[in-house]
Amino acid sequence: MSDVALQHPAADPRQRNIICVASGKGGVGKTFLSIALAQALARQGKHVLLFDGDLGLANIDVQLGLMAERDLGGVISGRLSLADAITRYETGGFDVIAGRSGSGSLATLSRSQLDGLRDGLKLLAARYDHVILDLAAGVDEPVRLLAEIAGTLLVVTTDEPTALTDAYAFMKLTAAPVRHADCRILVNLAASPEDGERTYQKLRKTAANFLKFDPKLAGVVRRDERVRDSVRHQMSHLARHPTSESAGDVEAIARGVTGAA
Ligand SMILES: Nc1ncnc2c1ncn2[C@@H]1O[C@H](COP(=O)(O)OP(=O)(O)O)[C@@H](O)[C@H]1O
Ligand SMILES: [Mg+2]
């Protein structure tokens, strides 16, 4: 523990029950996985909040076909508190704080706005069993600051070299949260569970060699056409295709997360 942490024990930014879904690269399935994990945890009887941390690109509400009357746009402009921006997604049995298309990206927030958002999220987290944060792609400071509040970090990759490189960059540039949180690799869009395991081993070896850090495997989610069908129909995957292999893969990951929480 550093001297600073000893002097200010309350300064630890982490909140144990916040799960950040991060990646580096866009399009690897963060939003799909965040929604599916939220529903899988809700099915275990957990009280869950899903937060769209990719503000400006209104992801979650579009994937869920949710017409959120209140969203982060109101919070950022100071009209709403974070708690006022909560919408219930009945089909999935969880709460959502939606982003808002065109409300400006994370990058446009001032440091004090970001700190306010982090504090607000940590306060709200006390009311839930789990808060899932769907992070934006990239490794910019706002993304790193949000990742810092996570007790569990799920770093999503696929077997594509660009996704692996960007997942590695995310772990390198967010070294502190990655080391202090429970950081796990989630391999999405895998051809098979074995293939996914091989992808994980590649990333794990690179992290061990260059970062002296040994991330665990959260799990592997297989490539499944029914995921695209769920996204097209703007429904959560566990509601539309509850018996699919990919839904089962996500449920196994959710069991692993609660086992550790
Ligand atoms: N396991 C999967 N099998 C098939 N398609 C997937 C899978 N995961 C994600 N996709 C597809 O990838 C697209 C991008 O996913 P998304 O969650 O929006 O990525 P991100 O949030 O990382 O940018 C989805 O719309 C979906 O069609
Ligand atoms: Mg997304």
PDB file of C-alpha atoms and ligand atoms in Angstrom:
ATOM      1  CA  MET A   1       0.000   0.000   0.000  1.00  0.00           C
ATOM      2  CA  SER A   2       1.372   3.433  -0.871  1.00  0.00           C
ATOM      3  CA  ASP A   3       1.845   6.229   1.642  1.00  0.00           C
ATOM      4  CA  VAL A   4      -0.947   8.140  -0.026  1.00  0.00           C
ATOM      5  CA  ALA A   5      -3.326   5.236   0.448  1.00  0.00           C
ATOM      6  CA  LEU A   6      -2.287   4.976   4.098  1.00  0.00           C
ATOM      7  CA  GLN A   7      -2.941   8.658   4.676  1.00  0.00           C
ATOM      8  CA  HIS A   8      -6.267   8.589   2.859  1.00  0.00           C
ATOM      9  CA  PRO A   9      -7.813   5.158   3.263  1.00  0.00           C
ATOM     10  CA  ALA A  10     -11.121   6.521   1.922  1.00  0.00           C
ATOM     11  CA  ALA A  11      -9.381   7.482  -1.316  1.00  0.00           C
ATOM     12  CA  ASP A  12      -9.558   3.926  -2.694  1.00  0.00           C
ATOM     13  CA  PRO A  13     -11.646   4.530  -5.813  1.00  0.00           C
ATOM     14  CA  ARG A  14     -12.865   0.933  -6.110  1.00  0.00           C
ATOM     15  CA  GLN A  15     -16.341  -0.287  -5.316  1.00  0.00           C
ATOM     16  CA  ARG A  16     -16.411  -4.038  -4.906  1.00  0.00           C
ATOM     17  CA  ASN A  17     -19.721  -4.733  -6.653  1.00  0.00           C
ATOM     18  CA  ILE A  18     -19.028  -2.637  -9.764  1.00  0.00           C
ATOM     19  CA  ILE A  19     -18.190  -4.733 -12.823  1.00  0.00           C
ATOM     20  CA  CYS A  20     -16.600  -2.873 -15.759  1.00  0.00           C
ATOM     21  CA  VAL A  21     -16.835  -4.403 -19.214  1.00  0.00           C
ATOM     22  CA  ALA A  22     -13.900  -3.005 -21.193  1.00  0.00           C
ATOM     23  CA  SER A  23     -11.924  -3.865 -24.299  1.00  0.00           C
ATOM     24  CA  GLY A  24      -9.795  -1.319 -26.082  1.00  0.00           C
ATOM     25  CA  LYS A  25     -11.257  -2.199 -29.470  1.00  0.00           C
ATOM     26  CA  GLY A  26     -14.846  -1.402 -30.440  1.00  0.00           C
ATOM     27  CA  GLY A  27     -17.251  -3.939 -31.896  1.00  0.00           C
ATOM     28  CA  VAL A  28     -16.019  -6.904 -29.851  1.00  0.00           C
ATOM     29  CA  GLY A  29     -19.361  -7.328 -28.056  1.00  0.00           C
ATOM     30  CA  LYS A  30     -19.077  -5.215 -24.879  1.00  0.00           C
ATOM     31  CA  THR A  31     -22.622  -3.888 -25.051  1.00  0.00           C
ATOM     32  CA  PHE A  32     -24.157  -7.253 -25.957  1.00  0.00           C
ATOM     33  CA  LEU A  33     -22.210  -8.923 -23.125  1.00  0.00           C
ATOM     34  CA  SER A  34     -23.059  -6.188 -20.580  1.00  0.00           C
ATOM     35  CA  ILE A  35     -26.777  -6.596 -21.278  1.00  0.00           C
ATOM     36  CA  ALA A  36     -26.611 -10.406 -21.241  1.00  0.00           C
ATOM     37  CA  LEU A  37     -24.603 -10.408 -17.999  1.00  0.00           C
ATOM     38  CA  ALA A  38     -27.080  -8.011 -16.383  1.00  0.00           C
ATOM     39  CA  GLN A  39     -29.929 -10.347 -17.239  1.00  0.00           C
ATOM     40  CA  ALA A  40     -28.013 -13.475 -16.194  1.00  0.00           C
ATOM     41  CA  LEU A  41     -27.313 -11.912 -12.787  1.00  0.00           C
ATOM     42  CA  ALA A  42     -30.949 -10.767 -12.477  1.00  0.00           C
ATOM     43  CA  ARG A  43     -31.994 -14.363 -13.145  1.00  0.00           C
ATOM     44  CA  GLN A  44     -29.874 -15.429 -10.192  1.00  0.00           C
ATOM     45  CA  GLY A  45     -32.101 -13.160  -8.111  1.00  0.00           C
ATOM     46  CA  LYS A  46     -29.622 -10.279  -7.965  1.00  0.00           C
ATOM     47  CA  HIS A  47     -30.611  -6.625  -7.967  1.00  0.00           C
ATOM     48  CA  VAL A  48     -28.732  -5.230 -10.965  1.00  0.00           C
ATOM     49  CA  LEU A  49     -28.083  -1.821 -12.519  1.00  0.00           C
ATOM     50  CA  LEU A  50     -26.682  -1.561 -16.035  1.00  0.00           C
ATOM     51  CA  PHE A  51     -24.950   1.732 -16.794  1.00  0.00           C
ATOM     52  CA  ASP A  52     -24.142   2.937 -20.298  1.00  0.00           C
ATOM     53  CA  GLY A  53     -20.619   4.256 -19.876  1.00  0.00           C
ATOM     54  CA  ASP A  54     -20.296   4.803 -23.617  1.00  0.00           C
ATOM     55  CA  LEU A  55     -22.286   8.012 -23.425  1.00  0.00           C
ATOM     56  CA  GLY A  56     -22.809   9.832 -26.626  1.00  0.00           C
ATOM     57  CA  LEU A  57     -23.268   6.621 -28.581  1.00  0.00           C
ATOM     58  CA  ALA A  58     -26.564   5.436 -27.027  1.00  0.00           C
ATOM     59  CA  ASN A  59     -25.794   1.746 -27.194  1.00  0.00           C
ATOM     60  CA  ILE A  60     -27.771  -0.044 -24.553  1.00  0.00           C
ATOM     61  CA  ASP A  61     -31.118   1.617 -25.212  1.00  0.00           C
ATOM     62  CA  VAL A  62     -30.831   0.855 -28.921  1.00  0.00           C
ATOM     63  CA  GLN A  63     -29.869  -2.804 -28.378  1.00  0.00           C
ATOM     64  CA  LEU A  64     -32.833  -3.137 -25.984  1.00  0.00           C
ATOM     65  CA  GLY A  65     -35.307  -1.030 -27.931  1.00  0.00           C
ATOM     66  CA  LEU A  66     -35.719   0.973 -24.754  1.00  0.00           C
ATOM     67  CA  MET A  67     -37.407   4.368 -24.942  1.00  0.00           C
ATOM     68  CA  ALA A  68     -35.744   5.867 -21.900  1.00  0.00           C
ATOM     69  CA  GLU A  69     -37.585   9.030 -20.846  1.00  0.00           C
ATOM     70  CA  ARG A  70     -34.649  10.031 -18.692  1.00  0.00           C
ATOM     71  CA  ASP A  71     -31.030   9.416 -19.499  1.00  0.00           C
ATOM     72  CA  LEU A  72     -27.500  10.585 -18.878  1.00  0.00           C
ATOM     73  CA  GLY A  73     -28.034  13.670 -21.013  1.00  0.00           C
ATOM     74  CA  GLY A  74     -30.138  15.107 -18.169  1.00  0.00           C
ATOM     75  CA  VAL A  75     -27.583  14.112 -15.550  1.00  0.00           C
ATOM     76  CA  ILE A  76     -24.713  15.751 -17.404  1.00  0.00           C
ATOM     77  CA  SER A  77     -26.652  18.961 -17.985  1.00  0.00           C
ATOM     78  CA  GLY A  78     -27.387  19.018 -14.256  1.00  0.00           C
ATOM     79  CA  ARG A  79     -31.185  18.600 -14.548  1.00  0.00           C
ATOM     80  CA  LEU A  80     -31.316  15.102 -13.066  1.00  0.00           C
ATOM     81  CA  SER A  81     -29.554  13.162 -10.385  1.00  0.00           C
ATOM     82  CA  LEU A  82     -28.102   9.808 -11.407  1.00  0.00           C
ATOM     83  CA  ALA A  83     -30.871   8.023  -9.475  1.00  0.00           C
ATOM     84  CA  ASP A  84     -33.529  10.002 -11.402  1.00  0.00           C
ATOM     85  CA  ALA A  85     -32.120   8.675 -14.679  1.00  0.00           C
ATOM     86  CA  ILE A  86     -32.859   5.020 -13.852  1.00  0.00           C
ATOM     87  CA  THR A  87     -35.251   3.183 -16.188  1.00  0.00           C
ATOM     88  CA  ARG A  88     -36.606  -0.290 -15.472  1.00  0.00           C
ATOM     89  CA  TYR A  89     -36.113  -2.917 -18.200  1.00  0.00           C
ATOM     90  CA  GLU A  90     -38.905  -5.293 -17.216  1.00  0.00           C
ATOM     91  CA  THR A  91     -38.141  -7.976 -19.821  1.00  0.00           C
ATOM     92  CA  GLY A  92     -34.689  -8.446 -18.349  1.00  0.00           C
ATOM     93  CA  GLY A  93     -35.574  -7.784 -14.722  1.00  0.00           C
ATOM     94  CA  PHE A  94     -32.894  -5.127 -14.217  1.00  0.00           C
ATOM     95  CA  ASP A  95     -32.482  -1.335 -14.063  1.00  0.00           C
ATOM     96  CA  VAL A  96     -30.748   0.721 -16.746  1.00  0.00           C
ATOM     97  CA  ILE A  97     -29.167   4.160 -16.945  1.00  0.00           C
ATOM     98  CA  ALA A  98     -29.151   4.875 -20.656  1.00  0.00           C
ATOM     99  CA  GLY A  99     -26.694   7.014 -22.552  1.00  0.00           C
ATOM    100  CA  ARG A 100     -27.973   9.438 -25.082  1.00  0.00           C
ATOM    101  CA  SER A 101     -27.096   9.743 -28.689  1.00  0.00           C
ATOM    102  CA  GLY A 102     -25.522  13.103 -29.400  1.00  0.00           C
ATOM    103  CA  SER A 103     -25.223  14.089 -25.748  1.00  0.00           C
ATOM    104  CA  GLY A 104     -21.488  14.494 -26.127  1.00  0.00           C
ATOM    105  CA  SER A 105     -18.876  11.854 -25.492  1.00  0.00           C
ATOM    106  CA  LEU A 106     -17.077  11.049 -22.278  1.00  0.00           C
ATOM    107  CA  ALA A 107     -14.180  13.055 -23.620  1.00  0.00           C
ATOM    108  CA  THR A 108     -16.199  16.276 -23.440  1.00  0.00           C
ATOM    109  CA  LEU A 109     -16.800  15.932 -19.679  1.00  0.00           C
ATOM    110  CA  SER A 110     -14.677  17.972 -17.332  1.00  0.00           C
ATOM    111  CA  ARG A 111     -12.661  16.232 -14.651  1.00  0.00           C
ATOM    112  CA  SER A 112     -15.088  17.455 -11.987  1.00  0.00           C
ATOM    113  CA  GLN A 113     -18.074  16.132 -13.978  1.00  0.00           C
ATOM    114  CA  LEU A 114     -16.325  12.774 -14.279  1.00  0.00           C
ATOM    115  CA  ASP A 115     -15.533  12.728 -10.576  1.00  0.00           C
ATOM    116  CA  GLY A 116     -19.183  13.531  -9.864  1.00  0.00           C
ATOM    117  CA  LEU A 117     -20.250  10.648 -12.082  1.00  0.00           C
ATOM    118  CA  ARG A 118     -17.854   8.273 -10.333  1.00  0.00           C
ATOM    119  CA  ASP A 119     -19.034   9.344  -6.879  1.00  0.00           C
ATOM    120  CA  GLY A 120     -22.675   9.102  -7.951  1.00  0.00           C
ATOM    121  CA  LEU A 121     -22.159   5.613  -9.324  1.00  0.00           C
ATOM    122  CA  LYS A 122     -20.421   4.447  -6.171  1.00  0.00           C
ATOM    123  CA  LEU A 123     -23.288   5.788  -4.045  1.00  0.00           C
ATOM    124  CA  LEU A 124     -25.884   4.120  -6.275  1.00  0.00           C
ATOM    125  CA  ALA A 125     -23.925   0.862  -6.175  1.00  0.00           C
ATOM    126  CA  ALA A 126     -24.687   0.603  -2.461  1.00  0.00           C
ATOM    127  CA  ARG A 127     -28.337   0.023  -3.420  1.00  0.00           C
ATOM    128  CA  TYR A 128     -27.572  -2.882  -5.767  1.00  0.00           C
ATOM    129  CA  ASP A 129     -25.990  -6.318  -5.670  1.00  0.00           C
ATOM    130  CA  HIS A 130     -24.132  -5.551  -8.918  1.00  0.00           C
ATOM    131  CA  VAL A 131     -23.596  -2.530 -11.141  1.00  0.00           C
ATOM    132  CA  ILE A 132     -22.424  -3.309 -14.674  1.00  0.00           C
ATOM    133  CA  LEU A 133     -20.578  -0.565 -16.490  1.00  0.00           C
ATOM    134  CA  ASP A 134     -20.497  -0.868 -20.272  1.00  0.00           C
ATOM    135  CA  LEU A 135     -17.356   1.138 -21.052  1.00  0.00           C
ATOM    136  CA  ALA A 136     -16.487   2.955 -24.250  1.00  0.00           C
ATOM    137  CA  ALA A 137     -13.761   1.570 -26.483  1.00  0.00           C
ATOM    138  CA  GLY A 138     -10.308   3.077 -26.278  1.00  0.00           C
ATOM    139  CA  VAL A 139      -7.927   3.887 -23.466  1.00  0.00           C
ATOM    140  CA  ASP A 140      -8.525   7.602 -23.034  1.00  0.00           C
ATOM    141  CA  GLU A 141      -8.368   9.102 -19.572  1.00  0.00           C
ATOM    142  CA  PRO A 142     -12.164   9.168 -19.001  1.00  0.00           C
ATOM    143  CA  VAL A 143     -12.352   5.455 -19.791  1.00  0.00           C
ATOM    144  CA  ARG A 144      -9.452   4.771 -17.431  1.00  0.00           C
ATOM    145  CA  LEU A 145     -11.062   6.861 -14.690  1.00  0.00           C
ATOM    146  CA  LEU A 146     -14.306   4.900 -14.938  1.00  0.00           C
ATOM    147  CA  ALA A 147     -12.404   1.601 -15.010  1.00  0.00           C
ATOM    148  CA  GLU A 148     -10.720   2.611 -11.750  1.00  0.00           C
ATOM    149  CA  ILE A 149     -13.945   2.287  -9.763  1.00  0.00           C
ATOM    150  CA  ALA A 150     -14.408  -1.376 -10.702  1.00  0.00           C
ATOM    151  CA  GLY A 151     -14.037  -4.222  -8.241  1.00  0.00           C
ATOM    152  CA  THR A 152     -14.153  -6.584 -11.210  1.00  0.00           C
ATOM    153  CA  LEU A 153     -12.798  -5.778 -14.663  1.00  0.00           C
ATOM    154  CA  LEU A 154     -13.836  -7.926 -17.591  1.00  0.00           C
ATOM    155  CA  VAL A 155     -11.506  -7.295 -20.534  1.00  0.00           C
ATOM    156  CA  VAL A 156     -13.206  -8.450 -23.724  1.00  0.00           C
ATOM    157  CA  THR A 157     -11.243  -9.685 -26.719  1.00  0.00           C
ATOM    158  CA  THR A 158     -11.726 -11.836 -29.811  1.00  0.00           C
ATOM    159  CA  ASP A 159      -9.108 -13.868 -31.673  1.00  0.00           C
ATOM    160  CA  GLU A 160      -8.412 -10.997 -34.094  1.00  0.00           C
ATOM    161  CA  PRO A 161      -4.903  -9.575 -33.714  1.00  0.00           C
ATOM    162  CA  THR A 162      -6.276  -6.020 -33.463  1.00  0.00           C
ATOM    163  CA  ALA A 163      -8.630  -7.008 -30.634  1.00  0.00           C
ATOM    164  CA  LEU A 164      -5.807  -8.816 -28.801  1.00  0.00           C
ATOM    165  CA  THR A 165      -3.415  -5.890 -29.222  1.00  0.00           C
ATOM    166  CA  ASP A 166      -6.034  -3.413 -27.989  1.00  0.00           C
ATOM    167  CA  ALA A 167      -6.987  -5.609 -25.007  1.00  0.00           C
ATOM    168  CA  TYR A 168      -3.283  -5.761 -24.116  1.00  0.00           C
ATOM    169  CA  ALA A 169      -2.990  -1.963 -24.489  1.00  0.00           C
ATOM    170  CA  PHE A 170      -5.986  -1.516 -22.207  1.00  0.00           C
ATOM    171  CA  MET A 171      -4.379  -3.690 -19.522  1.00  0.00           C
ATOM    172  CA  LYS A 172      -1.070  -1.898 -19.883  1.00  0.00           C
ATOM    173  CA  LEU A 173      -2.495   1.620 -19.736  1.00  0.00           C
ATOM    174  CA  THR A 174      -4.912   0.890 -16.913  1.00  0.00           C
ATOM    175  CA  ALA A 175      -2.231  -1.006 -15.020  1.00  0.00           C
ATOM    176  CA  ALA A 176      -3.281   0.167 -11.568  1.00  0.00           C
ATOM    177  CA  PRO A 177      -6.970  -0.766 -11.732  1.00  0.00           C
ATOM    178  CA  VAL A 178      -6.132  -3.938 -13.599  1.00  0.00           C
ATOM    179  CA  ARG A 179      -3.750  -5.035 -10.859  1.00  0.00           C
ATOM    180  CA  HIS A 180      -5.939  -4.057  -7.950  1.00  0.00           C
ATOM    181  CA  ALA A 181      -9.274  -5.219  -9.255  1.00  0.00           C
ATOM    182  CA  ASP A 182     -10.250  -8.768 -10.023  1.00  0.00           C
ATOM    183  CA  CYS A 183      -9.272  -8.580 -13.713  1.00  0.00           C
ATOM    184  CA  ARG A 184     -10.413 -11.347 -16.046  1.00  0.00           C
ATOM    185  CA  ILE A 185     -10.274 -11.949 -19.770  1.00  0.00           C
ATOM    186  CA  LEU A 186     -13.524 -12.625 -21.616  1.00  0.00           C
ATOM    187  CA  VAL A 187     -13.118 -14.123 -25.086  1.00  0.00           C
ATOM    188  CA  ASN A 188     -16.090 -13.387 -27.341  1.00  0.00           C
ATOM    189  CA  LEU A 189     -16.979 -14.528 -30.852  1.00  0.00           C
ATOM    190  CA  ALA A 190     -15.002 -17.753 -30.422  1.00  0.00           C
ATOM    191  CA  ALA A 191     -15.306 -20.566 -32.965  1.00  0.00           C
ATOM    192  CA  SER A 192     -15.323 -23.076 -30.083  1.00  0.00           C
ATOM    193  CA  PRO A 193     -14.586 -23.156 -26.347  1.00  0.00           C
ATOM    194  CA  GLU A 194     -11.145 -24.640 -27.134  1.00  0.00           C
ATOM    195  CA  ASP A 195     -10.406 -21.908 -29.630  1.00  0.00           C
ATOM    196  CA  GLY A 196     -11.411 -19.300 -27.046  1.00  0.00           C
ATOM    197  CA  GLU A 197      -9.109 -20.889 -24.475  1.00  0.00           C
ATOM    198  CA  ARG A 198      -6.205 -20.642 -26.954  1.00  0.00           C
ATOM    199  CA  THR A 199      -6.973 -16.951 -27.517  1.00  0.00           C
ATOM    200  CA  TYR A 200      -6.951 -16.410 -23.754  1.00  0.00           C
ATOM    201  CA  GLN A 201      -3.599 -18.183 -23.397  1.00  0.00           C
ATOM    202  CA  LYS A 202      -2.028 -15.892 -26.024  1.00  0.00           C
ATOM    203  CA  LEU A 203      -3.130 -12.764 -24.176  1.00  0.00           C
ATOM    204  CA  ARG A 204      -2.262 -14.230 -20.812  1.00  0.00           C
ATOM    205  CA  LYS A 205       1.294 -15.062 -21.911  1.00  0.00           C
ATOM    206  CA  THR A 206       1.849 -11.551 -23.286  1.00  0.00           C
ATOM    207  CA  ALA A 207       0.531 -10.007 -20.059  1.00  0.00           C
ATOM    208  CA  ALA A 208       2.701 -12.317 -17.955  1.00  0.00           C
ATOM    209  CA  ASN A 209       5.846 -11.571 -20.020  1.00  0.00           C
ATOM    210  CA  PHE A 210       5.528  -7.825 -20.392  1.00  0.00           C
ATOM    211  CA  LEU A 211       3.253  -6.683 -17.568  1.00  0.00           C
ATOM    212  CA  LYS A 212       4.223  -9.299 -14.972  1.00  0.00           C
ATOM    213  CA  PHE A 213       0.561  -9.863 -14.455  1.00  0.00           C
ATOM    214  CA  ASP A 214      -1.499 -13.044 -14.792  1.00  0.00           C
ATOM    215  CA  PRO A 215      -5.168 -12.380 -15.626  1.00  0.00           C
ATOM    216  CA  LYS A 216      -7.707 -15.154 -15.130  1.00  0.00           C
ATOM    217  CA  LEU A 217     -10.188 -16.363 -17.737  1.00  0.00           C
ATOM    218  CA  ALA A 218     -13.751 -15.107 -17.129  1.00  0.00           C
ATOM    219  CA  GLY A 219     -15.030 -17.404 -19.843  1.00  0.00           C
ATOM    220  CA  VAL A 220     -15.573 -17.912 -23.550  1.00  0.00           C
ATOM    221  CA  VAL A 221     -18.687 -16.898 -25.505  1.00  0.00           C
ATOM    222  CA  ARG A 222     -19.138 -18.607 -28.828  1.00  0.00           C
ATOM    223  CA  ARG A 223     -19.949 -16.889 -32.109  1.00  0.00           C
ATOM    224  CA  ASP A 224     -23.646 -17.424 -32.622  1.00  0.00           C
ATOM    225  CA  GLU A 225     -25.912 -16.082 -35.366  1.00  0.00           C
ATOM    226  CA  ARG A 226     -28.711 -15.847 -32.816  1.00  0.00           C
ATOM    227  CA  VAL A 227     -26.839 -13.008 -31.086  1.00  0.00           C
ATOM    228  CA  ARG A 228     -27.174 -10.961 -34.251  1.00  0.00           C
ATOM    229  CA  ASP A 229     -30.842 -11.928 -34.411  1.00  0.00           C
ATOM    230  CA  SER A 230     -31.392 -10.642 -30.848  1.00  0.00           C
ATOM    231  CA  VAL A 231     -29.578  -7.375 -31.609  1.00  0.00           C
ATOM    232  CA  ARG A 232     -31.581  -6.942 -34.824  1.00  0.00           C
ATOM    233  CA  HIS A 233     -34.821  -7.460 -32.920  1.00  0.00           C
ATOM    234  CA  GLN A 234     -33.668  -5.071 -30.173  1.00  0.00           C
ATOM    235  CA  MET A 235     -34.188  -7.653 -27.454  1.00  0.00           C
ATOM    236  CA  SER A 236     -31.872  -8.923 -24.769  1.00  0.00           C
ATOM    237  CA  HIS A 237     -30.344 -12.187 -25.918  1.00  0.00           C
ATOM    238  CA  LEU A 238     -31.291 -14.146 -22.805  1.00  0.00           C
ATOM    239  CA  ALA A 239     -34.931 -13.186 -23.354  1.00  0.00           C
ATOM    240  CA  ARG A 240     -34.999 -13.948 -27.081  1.00  0.00           C
ATOM    241  CA  HIS A 241     -32.744 -17.026 -27.220  1.00  0.00           C
ATOM    242  CA  PRO A 242     -32.544 -18.290 -23.643  1.00  0.00           C
ATOM    243  CA  THR A 243     -31.563 -21.849 -24.577  1.00  0.00           C
ATOM    244  CA  SER A 244     -28.816 -20.929 -27.087  1.00  0.00           C
ATOM    245  CA  GLU A 245     -25.216 -21.979 -26.462  1.00  0.00           C
ATOM    246  CA  SER A 246     -24.091 -18.363 -26.334  1.00  0.00           C
ATOM    247  CA  ALA A 247     -26.707 -17.571 -23.659  1.00  0.00           C
ATOM    248  CA  GLY A 248     -25.411 -20.555 -21.657  1.00  0.00           C
ATOM    249  CA  ASP A 249     -21.845 -19.254 -22.063  1.00  0.00           C
ATOM    250  CA  VAL A 250     -22.832 -15.876 -20.585  1.00  0.00           C
ATOM    251  CA  GLU A 251     -24.712 -17.516 -17.716  1.00  0.00           C
ATOM    252  CA  ALA A 252     -21.591 -19.505 -16.817  1.00  0.00           C
ATOM    253  CA  ILE A 253     -19.557 -16.282 -16.750  1.00  0.00           C
ATOM    254  CA  ALA A 254     -22.177 -14.634 -14.517  1.00  0.00           C
ATOM    255  CA  ARG A 255     -21.950 -17.575 -12.084  1.00  0.00           C
ATOM    256  CA  GLY A 256     -18.168 -17.103 -11.976  1.00  0.00           C
ATOM    257  CA  VAL A 257     -18.550 -13.403 -11.247  1.00  0.00           C
ATOM    258  CA  THR A 258     -20.952 -13.911  -8.341  1.00  0.00           C
ATOM    259  CA  GLY A 259     -18.829 -16.713  -6.965  1.00  0.00           C
ATOM    260  CA  ALA A 260     -16.028 -14.188  -6.651  1.00  0.00           C
ATOM    261  CA  ALA A 261     -18.097 -11.233  -5.436  1.00  0.00           C
TER     262      ALA A 261
HETATM  263  N1  LIG B   1     -21.049 -13.969 -29.573  1.00  0.00           N
HETATM  264  C1  LIG B   1     -21.466 -13.309 -30.669  1.00  0.00           C
HETATM  265  N2  LIG B   1     -21.897 -14.003 -31.765  1.00  0.00           N
HETATM  266  C2  LIG B   1     -22.313 -13.337 -32.873  1.00  0.00           C
HETATM  267  N3  LIG B   1     -22.332 -12.006 -33.019  1.00  0.00           N
HETATM  268  C3  LIG B   1     -21.911 -11.257 -31.964  1.00  0.00           C
HETATM  269  C4  LIG B   1     -21.461 -11.867 -30.741  1.00  0.00           C
HETATM  270  N4  LIG B   1     -21.093 -10.859 -29.901  1.00  0.00           N
HETATM  271  C5  LIG B   1     -21.312  -9.693 -30.560  1.00  0.00           C
HETATM  272  N5  LIG B   1     -21.819  -9.933 -31.804  1.00  0.00           N
HETATM  273  C6  LIG B   1     -22.174  -8.939 -32.845  1.00  0.00           C
HETATM  274  O1  LIG B   1     -21.239  -7.874 -32.765  1.00  0.00           O
HETATM  275  C7  LIG B   1     -21.938  -6.626 -32.823  1.00  0.00           C
HETATM  276  C8  LIG B   1     -21.180  -5.594 -32.005  1.00  0.00           C
HETATM  277  O2  LIG B   1     -21.366  -5.851 -30.631  1.00  0.00           O
HETATM  278  P1  LIG B   1     -21.415  -4.696 -29.551  1.00  0.00           P
HETATM  279  O3  LIG B   1     -21.888  -5.338 -28.296  1.00  0.00           O
HETATM  280  O4  LIG B   1     -22.206  -3.523 -30.048  1.00  0.00           O
HETATM  281  O5  LIG B   1     -19.862  -4.325 -29.469  1.00  0.00           O
HETATM  282  P2  LIG B   1     -19.117  -3.162 -28.640  1.00  0.00           P
HETATM  283  O6  LIG B   1     -20.057  -2.699 -27.568  1.00  0.00           O
HETATM  284  O7  LIG B   1     -17.876  -3.818 -28.093  1.00  0.00           O
HETATM  285  O8  LIG B   1     -18.774  -2.090 -29.624  1.00  0.00           O
HETATM  286  C9  LIG B   1     -23.324  -6.949 -32.269  1.00  0.00           C
HETATM  287  O9  LIG B   1     -24.276  -6.092 -32.825  1.00  0.00           O
HETATM  288  C10 LIG B   1     -23.557  -8.359 -32.666  1.00  0.00           C
HETATM  289  O10 LIG B   1     -24.206  -8.394 -33.929  1.00  0.00           O
HETATM  290 MG    MG B   2     -20.811  -0.773 -27.145  1.00  0.00          MG
END
